[in-house]
Short mmCIF file of C-alpha atoms in Angstrom, two decimals:
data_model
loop_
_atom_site.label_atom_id
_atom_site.label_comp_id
_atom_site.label_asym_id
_atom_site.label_seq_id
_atom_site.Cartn_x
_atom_site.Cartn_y
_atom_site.Cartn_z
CA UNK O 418 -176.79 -122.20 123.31
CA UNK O 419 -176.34 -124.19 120.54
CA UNK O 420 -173.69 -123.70 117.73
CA UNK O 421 -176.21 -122.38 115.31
CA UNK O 422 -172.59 -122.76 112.63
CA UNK O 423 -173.57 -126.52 112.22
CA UNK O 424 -176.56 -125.80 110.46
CA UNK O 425 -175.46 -124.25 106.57
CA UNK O 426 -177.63 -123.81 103.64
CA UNK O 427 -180.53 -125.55 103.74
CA UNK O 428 -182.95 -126.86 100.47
CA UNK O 429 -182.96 -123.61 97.35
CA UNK O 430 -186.35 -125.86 95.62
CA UNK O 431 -185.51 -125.04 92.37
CA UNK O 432 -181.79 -124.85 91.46
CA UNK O 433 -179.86 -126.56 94.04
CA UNK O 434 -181.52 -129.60 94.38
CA UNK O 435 -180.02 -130.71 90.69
CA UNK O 436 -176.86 -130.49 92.17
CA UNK O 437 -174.08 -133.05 91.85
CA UNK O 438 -171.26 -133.34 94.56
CA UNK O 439 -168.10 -132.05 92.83
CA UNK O 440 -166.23 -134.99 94.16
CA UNK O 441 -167.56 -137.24 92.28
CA UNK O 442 -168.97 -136.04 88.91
CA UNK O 443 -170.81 -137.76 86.18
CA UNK O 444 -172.42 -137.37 82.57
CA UNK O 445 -176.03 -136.86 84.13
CA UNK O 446 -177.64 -138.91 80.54
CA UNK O 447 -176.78 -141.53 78.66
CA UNK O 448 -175.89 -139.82 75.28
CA UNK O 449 -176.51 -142.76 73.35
CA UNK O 450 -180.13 -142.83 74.16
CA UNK O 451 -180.95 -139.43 73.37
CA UNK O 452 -181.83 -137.75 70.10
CA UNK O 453 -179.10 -136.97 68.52
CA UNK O 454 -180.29 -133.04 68.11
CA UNK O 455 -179.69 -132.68 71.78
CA UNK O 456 -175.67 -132.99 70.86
CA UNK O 457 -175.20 -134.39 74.85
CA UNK O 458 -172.16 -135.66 74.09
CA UNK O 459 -170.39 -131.75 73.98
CA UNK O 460 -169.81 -130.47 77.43
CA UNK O 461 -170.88 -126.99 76.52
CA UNK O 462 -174.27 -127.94 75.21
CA UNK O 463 -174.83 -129.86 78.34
CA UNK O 464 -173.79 -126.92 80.94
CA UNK O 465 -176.39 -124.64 78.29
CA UNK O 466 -178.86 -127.09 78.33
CA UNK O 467 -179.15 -127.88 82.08
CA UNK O 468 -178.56 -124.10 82.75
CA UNK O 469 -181.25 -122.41 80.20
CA UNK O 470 -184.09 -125.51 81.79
CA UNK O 471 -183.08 -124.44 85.75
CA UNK O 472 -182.34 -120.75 85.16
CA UNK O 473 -180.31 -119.25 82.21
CA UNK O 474 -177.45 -119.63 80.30
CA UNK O 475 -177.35 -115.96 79.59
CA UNK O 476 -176.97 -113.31 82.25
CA UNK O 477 -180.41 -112.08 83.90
CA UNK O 478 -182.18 -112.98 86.79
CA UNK O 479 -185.01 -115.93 86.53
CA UNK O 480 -188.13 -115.61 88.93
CA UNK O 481 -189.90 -118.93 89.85
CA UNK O 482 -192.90 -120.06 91.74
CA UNK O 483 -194.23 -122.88 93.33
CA UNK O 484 -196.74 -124.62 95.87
CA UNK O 485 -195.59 -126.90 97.76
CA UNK O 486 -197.93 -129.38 99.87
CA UNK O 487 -196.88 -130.71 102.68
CA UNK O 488 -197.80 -134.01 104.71
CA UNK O 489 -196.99 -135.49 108.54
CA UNK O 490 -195.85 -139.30 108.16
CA UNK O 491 -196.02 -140.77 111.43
CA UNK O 492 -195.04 -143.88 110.14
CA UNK O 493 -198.84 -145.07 110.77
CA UNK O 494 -201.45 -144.74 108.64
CA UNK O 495 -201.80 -142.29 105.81
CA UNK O 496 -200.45 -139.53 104.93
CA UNK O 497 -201.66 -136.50 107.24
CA UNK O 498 -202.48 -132.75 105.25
CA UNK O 499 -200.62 -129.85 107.32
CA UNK O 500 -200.16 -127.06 105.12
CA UNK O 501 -199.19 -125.66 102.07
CA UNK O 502 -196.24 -123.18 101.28
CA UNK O 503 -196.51 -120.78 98.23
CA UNK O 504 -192.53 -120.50 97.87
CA UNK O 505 -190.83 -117.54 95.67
CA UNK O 506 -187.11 -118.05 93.75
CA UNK O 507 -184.78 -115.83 92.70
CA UNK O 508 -181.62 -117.17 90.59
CA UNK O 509 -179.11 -113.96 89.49
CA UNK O 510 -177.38 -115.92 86.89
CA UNK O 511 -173.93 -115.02 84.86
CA UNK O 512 -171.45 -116.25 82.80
CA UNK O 513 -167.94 -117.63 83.76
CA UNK O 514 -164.71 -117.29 82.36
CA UNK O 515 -164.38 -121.32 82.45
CA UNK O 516 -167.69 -121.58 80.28
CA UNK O 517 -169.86 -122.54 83.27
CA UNK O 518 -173.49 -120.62 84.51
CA UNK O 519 -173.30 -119.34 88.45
CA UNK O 520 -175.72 -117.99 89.92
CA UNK O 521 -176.76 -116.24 93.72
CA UNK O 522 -180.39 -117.89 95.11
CA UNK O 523 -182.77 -116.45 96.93
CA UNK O 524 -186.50 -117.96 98.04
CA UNK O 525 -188.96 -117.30 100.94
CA UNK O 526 -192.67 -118.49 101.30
CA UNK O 527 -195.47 -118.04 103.02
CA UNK O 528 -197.83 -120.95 104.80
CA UNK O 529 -201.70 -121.18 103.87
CA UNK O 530 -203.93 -123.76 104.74
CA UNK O 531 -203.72 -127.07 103.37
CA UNK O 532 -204.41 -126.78 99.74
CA UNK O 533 -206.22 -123.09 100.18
CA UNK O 534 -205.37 -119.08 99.26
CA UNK O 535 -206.03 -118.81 103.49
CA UNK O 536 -202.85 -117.29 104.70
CA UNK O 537 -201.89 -119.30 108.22
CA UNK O 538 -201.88 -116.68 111.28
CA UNK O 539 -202.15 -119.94 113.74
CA UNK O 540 -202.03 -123.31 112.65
CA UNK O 541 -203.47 -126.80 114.44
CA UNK O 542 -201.23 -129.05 114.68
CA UNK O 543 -203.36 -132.20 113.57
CA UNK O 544 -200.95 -134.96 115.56
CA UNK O 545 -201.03 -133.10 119.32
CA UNK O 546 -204.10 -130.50 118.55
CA UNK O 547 -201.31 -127.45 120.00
CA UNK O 548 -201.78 -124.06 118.10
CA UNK O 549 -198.46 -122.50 116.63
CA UNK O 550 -197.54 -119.57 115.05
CA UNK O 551 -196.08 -120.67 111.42
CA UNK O 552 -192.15 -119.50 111.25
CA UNK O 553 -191.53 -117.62 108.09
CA UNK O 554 -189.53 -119.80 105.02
CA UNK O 555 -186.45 -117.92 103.94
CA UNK O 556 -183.16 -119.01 102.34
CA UNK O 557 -180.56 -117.47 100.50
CA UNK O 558 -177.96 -116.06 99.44
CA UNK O 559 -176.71 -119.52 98.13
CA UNK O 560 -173.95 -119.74 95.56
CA UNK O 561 -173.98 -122.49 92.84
CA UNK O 562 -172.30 -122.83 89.57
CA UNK O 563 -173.62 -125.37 86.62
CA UNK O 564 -170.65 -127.14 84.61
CA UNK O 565 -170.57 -130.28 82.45
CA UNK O 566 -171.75 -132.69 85.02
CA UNK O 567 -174.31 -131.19 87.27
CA UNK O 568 -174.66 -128.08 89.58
CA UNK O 569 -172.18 -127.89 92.37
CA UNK O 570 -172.39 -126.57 95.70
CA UNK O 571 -169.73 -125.09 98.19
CA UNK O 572 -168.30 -127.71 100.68
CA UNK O 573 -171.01 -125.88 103.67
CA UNK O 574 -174.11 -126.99 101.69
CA UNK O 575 -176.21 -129.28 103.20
CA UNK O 576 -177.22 -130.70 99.75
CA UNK O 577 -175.28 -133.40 98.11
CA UNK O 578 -177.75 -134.76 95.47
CA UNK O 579 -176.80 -136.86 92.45
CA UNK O 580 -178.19 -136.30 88.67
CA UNK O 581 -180.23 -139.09 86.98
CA UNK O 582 -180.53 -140.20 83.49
CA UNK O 583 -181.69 -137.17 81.52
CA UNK O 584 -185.22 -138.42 79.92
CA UNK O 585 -186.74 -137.63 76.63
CA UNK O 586 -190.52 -139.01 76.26
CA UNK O 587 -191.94 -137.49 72.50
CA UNK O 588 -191.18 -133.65 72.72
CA UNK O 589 -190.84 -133.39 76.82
CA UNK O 590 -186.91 -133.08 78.25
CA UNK O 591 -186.84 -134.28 81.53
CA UNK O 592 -183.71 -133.69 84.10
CA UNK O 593 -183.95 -135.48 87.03
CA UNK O 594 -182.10 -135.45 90.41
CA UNK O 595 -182.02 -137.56 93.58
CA UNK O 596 -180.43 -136.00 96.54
CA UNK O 597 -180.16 -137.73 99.96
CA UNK O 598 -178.17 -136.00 103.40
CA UNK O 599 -177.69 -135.86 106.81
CA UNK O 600 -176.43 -133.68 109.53
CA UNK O 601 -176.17 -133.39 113.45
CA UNK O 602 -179.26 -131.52 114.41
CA UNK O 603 -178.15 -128.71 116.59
CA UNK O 604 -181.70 -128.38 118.24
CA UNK O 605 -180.98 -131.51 120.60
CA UNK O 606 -184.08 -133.46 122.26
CA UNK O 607 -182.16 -132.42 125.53
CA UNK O 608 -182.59 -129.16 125.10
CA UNK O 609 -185.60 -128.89 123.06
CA UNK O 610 -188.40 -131.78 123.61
CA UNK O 611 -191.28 -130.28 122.06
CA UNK O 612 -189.25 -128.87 118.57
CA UNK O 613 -186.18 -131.24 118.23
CA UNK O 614 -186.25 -134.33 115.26
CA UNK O 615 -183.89 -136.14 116.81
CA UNK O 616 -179.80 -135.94 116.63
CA UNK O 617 -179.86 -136.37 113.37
CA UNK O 618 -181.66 -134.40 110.90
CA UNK O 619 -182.33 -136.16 107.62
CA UNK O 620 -183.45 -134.63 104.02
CA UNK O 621 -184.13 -136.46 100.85
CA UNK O 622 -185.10 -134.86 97.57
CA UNK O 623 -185.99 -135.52 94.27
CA UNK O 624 -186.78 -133.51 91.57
CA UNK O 625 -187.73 -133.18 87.81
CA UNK O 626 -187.08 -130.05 85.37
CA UNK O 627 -189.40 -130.39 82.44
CA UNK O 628 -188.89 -128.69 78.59
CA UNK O 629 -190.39 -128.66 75.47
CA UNK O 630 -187.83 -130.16 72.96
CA UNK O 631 -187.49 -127.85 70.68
CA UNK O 632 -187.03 -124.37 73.26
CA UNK O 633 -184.33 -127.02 74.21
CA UNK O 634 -182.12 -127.13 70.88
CA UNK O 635 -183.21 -123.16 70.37
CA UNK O 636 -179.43 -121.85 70.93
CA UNK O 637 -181.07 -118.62 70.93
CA UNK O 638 -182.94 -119.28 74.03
CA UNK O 639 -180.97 -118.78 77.39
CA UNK O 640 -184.07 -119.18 79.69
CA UNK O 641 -186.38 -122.34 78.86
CA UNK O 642 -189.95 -122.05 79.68
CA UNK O 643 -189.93 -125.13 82.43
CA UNK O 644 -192.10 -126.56 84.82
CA UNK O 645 -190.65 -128.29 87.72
CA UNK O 646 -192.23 -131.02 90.07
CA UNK O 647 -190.58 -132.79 93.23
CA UNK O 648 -190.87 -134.57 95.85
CA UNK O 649 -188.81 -133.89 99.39
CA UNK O 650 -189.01 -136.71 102.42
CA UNK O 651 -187.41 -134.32 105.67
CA UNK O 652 -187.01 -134.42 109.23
CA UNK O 653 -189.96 -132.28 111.57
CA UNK O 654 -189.09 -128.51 111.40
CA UNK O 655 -188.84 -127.28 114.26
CA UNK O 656 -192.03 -125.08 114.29
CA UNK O 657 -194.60 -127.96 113.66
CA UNK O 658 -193.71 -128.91 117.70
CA UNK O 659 -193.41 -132.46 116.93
CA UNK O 660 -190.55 -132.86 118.96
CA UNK O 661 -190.67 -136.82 120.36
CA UNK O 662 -193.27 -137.81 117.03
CA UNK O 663 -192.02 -140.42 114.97
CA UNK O 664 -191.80 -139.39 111.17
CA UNK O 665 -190.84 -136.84 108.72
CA UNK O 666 -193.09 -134.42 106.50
CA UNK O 667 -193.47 -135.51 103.15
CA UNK O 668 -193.84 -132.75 100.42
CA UNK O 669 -194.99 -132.61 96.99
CA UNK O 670 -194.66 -129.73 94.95
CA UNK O 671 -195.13 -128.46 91.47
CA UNK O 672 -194.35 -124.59 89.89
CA UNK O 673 -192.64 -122.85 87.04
CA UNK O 674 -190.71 -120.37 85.70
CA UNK O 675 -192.10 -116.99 85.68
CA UNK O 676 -191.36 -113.83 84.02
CA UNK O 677 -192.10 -111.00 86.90
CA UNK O 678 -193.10 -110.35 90.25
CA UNK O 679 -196.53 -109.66 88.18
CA UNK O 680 -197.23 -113.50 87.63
CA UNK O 681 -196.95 -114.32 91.29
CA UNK O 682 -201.21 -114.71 92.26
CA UNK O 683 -202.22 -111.24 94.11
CA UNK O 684 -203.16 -113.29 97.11
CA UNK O 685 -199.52 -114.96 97.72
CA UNK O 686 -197.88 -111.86 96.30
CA UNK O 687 -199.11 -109.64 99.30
CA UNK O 688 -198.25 -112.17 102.24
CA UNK O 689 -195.08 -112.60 100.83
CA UNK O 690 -194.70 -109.07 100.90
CA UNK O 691 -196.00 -108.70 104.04
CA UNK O 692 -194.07 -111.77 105.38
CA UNK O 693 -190.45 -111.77 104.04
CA UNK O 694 -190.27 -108.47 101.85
CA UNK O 695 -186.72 -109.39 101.25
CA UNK O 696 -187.38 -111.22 98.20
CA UNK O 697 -188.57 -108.02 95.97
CA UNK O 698 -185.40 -106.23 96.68
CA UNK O 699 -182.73 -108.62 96.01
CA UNK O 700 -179.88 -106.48 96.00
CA UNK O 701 -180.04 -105.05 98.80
CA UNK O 702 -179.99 -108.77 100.37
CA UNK O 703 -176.39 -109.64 100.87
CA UNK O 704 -176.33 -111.30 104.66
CA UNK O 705 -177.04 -114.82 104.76
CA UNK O 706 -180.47 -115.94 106.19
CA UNK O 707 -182.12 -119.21 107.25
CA UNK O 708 -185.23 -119.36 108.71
CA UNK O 709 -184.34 -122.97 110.80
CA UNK O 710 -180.96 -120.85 112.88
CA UNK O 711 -183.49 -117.49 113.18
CA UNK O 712 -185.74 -119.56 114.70
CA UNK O 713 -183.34 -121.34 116.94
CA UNK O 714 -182.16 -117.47 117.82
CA UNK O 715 -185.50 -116.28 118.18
CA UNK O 716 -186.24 -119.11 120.68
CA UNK O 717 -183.07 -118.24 122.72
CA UNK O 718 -184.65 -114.53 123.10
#
């Protein structure tokens, strides 16, 4: 059986994707191009700033929501629709001593049909026409802390993005990221021809935070009302069977802060409550899960 260790903490969508290797930190903006209101140039405003648009800079936990469509690329032709994921975040964020926001992650999500409220029992694939069972999306707890320069991530995440030039167009603040990695994929083509990528397992994301200007210079606001929109380029899951296809699914997503379970749509509420109830009782969840080793696991009986 495969070492199912080689595998860490996969994508958190919303927080961890703004992360910036703590290796090599930079000033994410230009702070000569900005207004000067923003103050960019003090390292404090900049960890409140980034902090309050991705979760808080306060202590309190920060719900978001999201749909997510995804593609198949088959490096032919056009894009191909597979599915859509309704995906569910949970950021516990805090305060620490050195000045910097941490926070614990959680998400899950549920599959529907391609841009529909149809919860997926079985799903086509639309390359080989085989019917699979959709594997459940669940991630979390991941650990990340928000200083001067960008998030960073523990030395096991799989994540090593790099911030962009913070943007301001007329009232809209805009943080962007980039983030591209790679890692041995520890489902080999040897061992499983129908599931496996490849030996290498590749991930590229890029995302955008968005923020009215002036919730941005409100001091008195620790969690921004933001909407976030990204992109992610990422080698076959496992469960799509595409084991052997050349390609990658391409996924484009868009969601928002939310203030409650209550906001979530009834329809994606109850799958995900069906699906991964984990997600509504947070603090009880303290072991680490991954849906991509669970479903190595489950495939080993």
């Amino acid at each position: 059986m495969p070492n199912l260790s080689t595998l860490s903490r996969r994508d958190t969508f919303l927080f961890a994707a703004s992360a910036a290797a703590a290796a090599t930190p930079s000033v994410p903006a230009l702070a000569s191009a900005l207004p000067a209101e923003l103050n960019w140039e003090d390292p404090a405003e900049r960890v409140r700033i980034q902090s309050a648009m991705k979760g808080s800079s306060g202590e309190e936990s920060i719900y978001s929501f999201f749909r997510l469509h995804l593609y198949g690329y088959t490096h032919a032709g056009n894009l191909i629709p597979f599915a859509t994921m309704s995906n569910l975040n949970v950021g516990k964020w805090r305060t620490l001593p050195n000045g910097n926001q941490a926070a614990k992650v959680f998400e899950t999500g549920v599959y529907t049909k391609f841009d529909s409220d149809e919860v997926l029992d079985v799903w086509e694939n639309p390359v080989t026409g085989e019917k699979r069972k959709p594997w459940r999306f669940i991630g979390g707890p991941l650990s990340v802390e928000i200083g001067p320069d960008g998030m960073v991530t523990g030395e096991l995440a799989t994540l090593k993005p790099k911030p962009l030039q913070l943007q301001v167009f007329g009232d809209t603040v805009m943080i962007p990221s980039a983030s591209a990695f790679s890692f041995p994929n520890p489902m080999s083509p040897e061992a499983y021809p129908k599931e496996s990528a490849g030996d290498t397992y590749w991930w590229d994301s890029h995302y955008v935070y968005f923020a009215n200007m002036k919730d941005v210079v409100n001091r008195e606001i620790t969690s921004i009302k933001s909407h976030i929109q990204f992109q992610n380029l990422v080698s076959w899951h496992p469960w799509w069977g595409m084991g052997g296809q050349p390609g990658r699914t391409w996924g484009r997503a868009y969601g928002a802060k939310i203030s409650s379970f209550d906001e979530v749509p009834a329809v994606y509420r109850k799958a995900l409550e069906d699906q991964t109830p984990e997600i509504f009782d947070t603090d009880n969840w303290t072991e680490p899960r991954d849906d991509f080793p669970e479903y190595m696991a489950d495939r080993h009986g």
